[in-house]
PDB file of C-alpha atoms and ligand atoms in Angstrom:
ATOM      1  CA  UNK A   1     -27.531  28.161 -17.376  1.00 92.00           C
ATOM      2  CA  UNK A   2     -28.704  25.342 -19.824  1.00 97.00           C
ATOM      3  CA  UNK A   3     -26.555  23.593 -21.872  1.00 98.00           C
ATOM      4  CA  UNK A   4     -28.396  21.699 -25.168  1.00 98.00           C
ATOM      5  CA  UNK A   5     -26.369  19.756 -28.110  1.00 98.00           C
ATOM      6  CA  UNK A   6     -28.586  18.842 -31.046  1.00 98.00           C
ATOM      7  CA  UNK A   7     -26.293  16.852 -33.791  1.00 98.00           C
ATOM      8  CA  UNK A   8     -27.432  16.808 -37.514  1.00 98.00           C
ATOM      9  CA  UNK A   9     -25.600  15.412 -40.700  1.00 98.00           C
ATOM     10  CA  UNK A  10     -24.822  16.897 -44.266  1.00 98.00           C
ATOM     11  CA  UNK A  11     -24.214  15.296 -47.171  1.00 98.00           C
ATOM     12  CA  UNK A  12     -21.270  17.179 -49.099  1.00 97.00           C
ATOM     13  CA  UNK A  13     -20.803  16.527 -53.070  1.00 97.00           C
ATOM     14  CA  UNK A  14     -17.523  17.327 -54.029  1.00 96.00           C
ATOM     15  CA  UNK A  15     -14.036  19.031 -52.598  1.00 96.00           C
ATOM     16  CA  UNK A  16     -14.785  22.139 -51.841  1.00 97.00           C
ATOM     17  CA  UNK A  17     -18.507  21.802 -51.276  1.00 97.00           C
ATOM     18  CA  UNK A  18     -19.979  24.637 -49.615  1.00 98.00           C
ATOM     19  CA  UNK A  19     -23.341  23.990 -47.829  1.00 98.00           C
ATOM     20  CA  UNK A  20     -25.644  26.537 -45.982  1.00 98.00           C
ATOM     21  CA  UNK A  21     -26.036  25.108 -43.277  1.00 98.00           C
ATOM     22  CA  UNK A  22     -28.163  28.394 -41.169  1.00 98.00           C
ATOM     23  CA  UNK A  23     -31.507  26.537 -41.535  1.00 98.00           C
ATOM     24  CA  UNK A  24     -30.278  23.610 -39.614  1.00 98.00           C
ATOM     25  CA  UNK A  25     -28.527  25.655 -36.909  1.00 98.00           C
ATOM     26  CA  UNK A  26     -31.628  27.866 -36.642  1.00 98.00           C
ATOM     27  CA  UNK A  27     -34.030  25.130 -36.421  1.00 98.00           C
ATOM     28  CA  UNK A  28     -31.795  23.539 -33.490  1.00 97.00           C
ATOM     29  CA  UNK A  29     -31.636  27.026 -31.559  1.00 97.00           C
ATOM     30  CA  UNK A  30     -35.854  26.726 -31.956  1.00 97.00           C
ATOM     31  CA  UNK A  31     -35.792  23.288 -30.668  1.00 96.00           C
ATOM     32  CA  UNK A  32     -33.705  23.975 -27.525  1.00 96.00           C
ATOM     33  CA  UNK A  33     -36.089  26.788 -25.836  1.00 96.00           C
ATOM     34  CA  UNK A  34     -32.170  29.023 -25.136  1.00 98.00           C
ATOM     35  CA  UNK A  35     -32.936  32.240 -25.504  1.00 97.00           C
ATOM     36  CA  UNK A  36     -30.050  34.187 -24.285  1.00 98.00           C
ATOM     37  CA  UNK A  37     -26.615  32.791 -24.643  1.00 98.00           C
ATOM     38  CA  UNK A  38     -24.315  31.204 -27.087  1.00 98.00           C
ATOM     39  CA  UNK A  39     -24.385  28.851 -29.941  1.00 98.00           C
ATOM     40  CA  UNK A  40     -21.336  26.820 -30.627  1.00 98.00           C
ATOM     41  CA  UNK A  41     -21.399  25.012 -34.378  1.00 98.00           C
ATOM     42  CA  UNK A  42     -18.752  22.555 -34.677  1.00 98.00           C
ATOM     43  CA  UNK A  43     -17.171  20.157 -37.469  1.00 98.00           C
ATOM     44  CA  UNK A  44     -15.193  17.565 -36.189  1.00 98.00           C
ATOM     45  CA  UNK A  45     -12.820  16.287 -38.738  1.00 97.00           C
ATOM     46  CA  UNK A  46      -9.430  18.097 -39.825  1.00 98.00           C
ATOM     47  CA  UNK A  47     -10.661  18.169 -43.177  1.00 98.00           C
ATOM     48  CA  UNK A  48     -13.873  20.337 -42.938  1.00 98.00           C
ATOM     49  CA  UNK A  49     -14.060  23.806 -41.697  1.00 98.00           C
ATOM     50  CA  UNK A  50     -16.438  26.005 -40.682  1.00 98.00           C
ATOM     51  CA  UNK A  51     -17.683  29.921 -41.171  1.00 98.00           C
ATOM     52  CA  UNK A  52     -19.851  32.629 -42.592  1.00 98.00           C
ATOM     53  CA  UNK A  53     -20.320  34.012 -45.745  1.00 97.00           C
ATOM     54  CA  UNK A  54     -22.772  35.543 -48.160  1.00 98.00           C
ATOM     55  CA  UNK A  55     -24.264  32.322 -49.290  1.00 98.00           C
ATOM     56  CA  UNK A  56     -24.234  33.621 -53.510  1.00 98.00           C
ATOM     57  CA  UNK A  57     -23.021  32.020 -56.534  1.00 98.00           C
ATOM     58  CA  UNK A  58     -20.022  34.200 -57.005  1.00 98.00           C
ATOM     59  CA  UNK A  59     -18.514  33.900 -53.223  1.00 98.00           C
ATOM     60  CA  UNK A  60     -19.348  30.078 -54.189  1.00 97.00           C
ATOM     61  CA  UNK A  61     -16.727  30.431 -56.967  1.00 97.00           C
ATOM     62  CA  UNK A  62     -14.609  33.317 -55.519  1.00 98.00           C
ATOM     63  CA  UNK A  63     -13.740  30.737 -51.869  1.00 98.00           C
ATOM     64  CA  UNK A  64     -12.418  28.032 -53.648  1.00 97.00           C
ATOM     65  CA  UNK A  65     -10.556  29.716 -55.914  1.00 98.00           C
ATOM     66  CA  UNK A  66      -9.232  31.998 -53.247  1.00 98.00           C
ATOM     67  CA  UNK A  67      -8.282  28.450 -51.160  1.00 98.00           C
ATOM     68  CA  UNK A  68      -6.827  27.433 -54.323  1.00 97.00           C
ATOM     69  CA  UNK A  69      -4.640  30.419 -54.779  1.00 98.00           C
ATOM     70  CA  UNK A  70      -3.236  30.524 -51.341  1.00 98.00           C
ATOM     71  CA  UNK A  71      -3.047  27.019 -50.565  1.00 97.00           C
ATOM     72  CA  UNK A  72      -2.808  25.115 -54.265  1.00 97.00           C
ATOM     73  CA  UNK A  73      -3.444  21.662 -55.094  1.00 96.00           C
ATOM     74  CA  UNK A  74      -0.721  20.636 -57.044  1.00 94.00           C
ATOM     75  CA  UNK A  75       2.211  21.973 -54.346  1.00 96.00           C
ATOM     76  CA  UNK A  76       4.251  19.037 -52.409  1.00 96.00           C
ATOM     77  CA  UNK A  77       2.688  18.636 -49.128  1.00 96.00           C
ATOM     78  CA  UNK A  78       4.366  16.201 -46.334  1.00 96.00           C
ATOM     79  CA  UNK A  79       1.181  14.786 -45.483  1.00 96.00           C
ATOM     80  CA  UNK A  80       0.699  13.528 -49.031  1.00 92.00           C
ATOM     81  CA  UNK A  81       4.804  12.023 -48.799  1.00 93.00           C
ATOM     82  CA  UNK A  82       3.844  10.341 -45.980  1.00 96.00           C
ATOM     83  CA  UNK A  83       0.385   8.936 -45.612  1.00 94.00           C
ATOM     84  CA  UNK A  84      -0.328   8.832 -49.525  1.00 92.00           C
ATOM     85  CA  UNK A  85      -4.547  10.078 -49.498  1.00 91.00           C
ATOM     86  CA  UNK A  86      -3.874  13.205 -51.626  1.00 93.00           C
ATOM     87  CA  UNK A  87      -5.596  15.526 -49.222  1.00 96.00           C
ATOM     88  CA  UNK A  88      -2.463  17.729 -47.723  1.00 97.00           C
ATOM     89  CA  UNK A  89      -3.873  20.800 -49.183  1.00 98.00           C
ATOM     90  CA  UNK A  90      -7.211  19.602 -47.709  1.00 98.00           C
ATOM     91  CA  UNK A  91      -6.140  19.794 -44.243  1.00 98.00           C
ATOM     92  CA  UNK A  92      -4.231  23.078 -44.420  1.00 98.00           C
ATOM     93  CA  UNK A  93      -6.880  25.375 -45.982  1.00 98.00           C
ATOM     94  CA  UNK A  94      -9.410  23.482 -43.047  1.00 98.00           C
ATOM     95  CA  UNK A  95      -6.639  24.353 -40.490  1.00 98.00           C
ATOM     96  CA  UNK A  96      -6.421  28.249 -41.640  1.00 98.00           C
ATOM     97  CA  UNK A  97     -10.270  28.518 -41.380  1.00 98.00           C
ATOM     98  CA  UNK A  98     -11.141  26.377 -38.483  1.00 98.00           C
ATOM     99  CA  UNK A  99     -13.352  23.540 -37.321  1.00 98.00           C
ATOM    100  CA  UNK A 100     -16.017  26.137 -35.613  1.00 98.00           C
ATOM    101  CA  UNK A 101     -17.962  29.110 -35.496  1.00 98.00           C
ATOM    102  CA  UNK A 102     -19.601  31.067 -32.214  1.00 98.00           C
ATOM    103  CA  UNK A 103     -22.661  33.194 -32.938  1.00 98.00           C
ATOM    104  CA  UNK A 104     -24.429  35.663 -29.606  1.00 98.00           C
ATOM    105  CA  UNK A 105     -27.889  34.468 -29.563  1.00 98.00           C
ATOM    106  CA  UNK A 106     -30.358  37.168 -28.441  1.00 98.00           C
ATOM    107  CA  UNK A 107     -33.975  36.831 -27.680  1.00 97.00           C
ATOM    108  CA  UNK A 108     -34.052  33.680 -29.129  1.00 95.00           C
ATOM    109  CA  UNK A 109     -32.865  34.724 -32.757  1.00 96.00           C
ATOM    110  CA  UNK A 110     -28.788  34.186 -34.071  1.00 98.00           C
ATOM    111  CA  UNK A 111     -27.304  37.436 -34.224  1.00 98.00           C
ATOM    112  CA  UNK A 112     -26.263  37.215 -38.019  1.00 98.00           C
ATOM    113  CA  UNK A 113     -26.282  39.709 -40.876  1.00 98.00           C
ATOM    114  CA  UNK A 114     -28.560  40.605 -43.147  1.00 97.00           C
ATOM    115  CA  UNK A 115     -25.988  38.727 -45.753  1.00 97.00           C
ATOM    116  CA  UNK A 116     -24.460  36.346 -43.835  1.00 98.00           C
ATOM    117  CA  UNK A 117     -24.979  33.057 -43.531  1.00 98.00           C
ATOM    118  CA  UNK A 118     -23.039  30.029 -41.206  1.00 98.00           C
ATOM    119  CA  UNK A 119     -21.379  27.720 -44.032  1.00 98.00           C
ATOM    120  CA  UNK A 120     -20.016  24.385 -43.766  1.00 98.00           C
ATOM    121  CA  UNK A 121     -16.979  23.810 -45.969  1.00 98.00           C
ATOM    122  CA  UNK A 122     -15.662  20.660 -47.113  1.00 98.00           C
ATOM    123  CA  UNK A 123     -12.508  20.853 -47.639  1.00 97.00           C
ATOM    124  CA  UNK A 124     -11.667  16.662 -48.513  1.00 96.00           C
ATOM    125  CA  UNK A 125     -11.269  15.243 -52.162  1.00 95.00           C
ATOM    126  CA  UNK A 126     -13.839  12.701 -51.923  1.00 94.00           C
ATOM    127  CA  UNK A 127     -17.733  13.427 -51.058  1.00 94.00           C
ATOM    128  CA  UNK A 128     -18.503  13.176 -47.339  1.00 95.00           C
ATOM    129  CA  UNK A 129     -21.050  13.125 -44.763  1.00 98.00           C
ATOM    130  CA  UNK A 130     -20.814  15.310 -42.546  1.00 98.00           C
ATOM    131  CA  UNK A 131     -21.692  15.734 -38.747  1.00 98.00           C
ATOM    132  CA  UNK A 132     -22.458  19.275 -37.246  1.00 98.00           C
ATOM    133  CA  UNK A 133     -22.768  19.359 -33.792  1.00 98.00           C
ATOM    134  CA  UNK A 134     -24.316  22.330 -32.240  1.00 98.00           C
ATOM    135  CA  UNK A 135     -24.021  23.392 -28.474  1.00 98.00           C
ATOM    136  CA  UNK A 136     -26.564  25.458 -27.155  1.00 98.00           C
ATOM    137  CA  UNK A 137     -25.641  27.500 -24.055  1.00 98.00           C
ATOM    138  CA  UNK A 138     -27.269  30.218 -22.038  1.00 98.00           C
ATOM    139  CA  UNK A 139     -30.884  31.070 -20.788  1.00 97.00           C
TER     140      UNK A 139
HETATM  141 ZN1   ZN B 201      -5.125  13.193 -44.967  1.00 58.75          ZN
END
């Protein structure tokens, strides 16, 4: 087994900045010469998350109003009492979808749908940049 790690950055915009980020991941699968295994995309920060979607401009407004509806902005979060950076409902909806995303890789291609693309989400008030670190594993 072979074991690869290709890092790349993102620039995010705005809170709830969703990037597609498939080219990227692709383009590192290419680079590694893994055929056969497992591909690993990870965000490390506990306020950006990680996952797949159709990557259209309704799910772009449908996510963060669904984030906003089950997790809402103006609520009294702990984290805000305490540390005073305005982000507690920033790490909570990143918590509920996670910092990563496995995909099968199979004869050298990710094994996505048609539709579905591998989206970063940033889930912090201010713009970021981002680092996505991809682990390549298999054959
Ligand atoms: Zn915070």
């Amino acid at each position: 087994m072979t074991v690869k790690e290709i890092v790349f950055t993102v620039q995010t915009a705005h809170e709830l900045d969703i990037k597609d980020i498939t080219p990227q991941v692709s383009q590192a699968v290419s680079k590694s010469g893994i055929r056969d295994g497992m591909v690993l995309v990870f965000v490390p920060g506990s306020t950006g998350a990680i996952t797949t979607l159709e990557y259209e401009p309704g799910l772009l407004e449908d996510i963060p109003r669904a984030l906003e509806r089950l997790f809402p902005k103006g609520l009294r979060y702990e984290h805000h009492e305490r540390w005073q950076d305005g982000n507690g409902h920033s790490h909570v909806r990143a918590a509920f979808i996670g910092p990563s995303l496995t995909v099968p890789l199979s004869n050298g291609r990710l094994t996505l749908g048609t539709w579905q693309q591998i989206v970063l989400c940033d889930m912090d008030v201010p713009a970021r940049e981002r680092k996505i670190i991809v682990k390549i594993m298999g054959e």
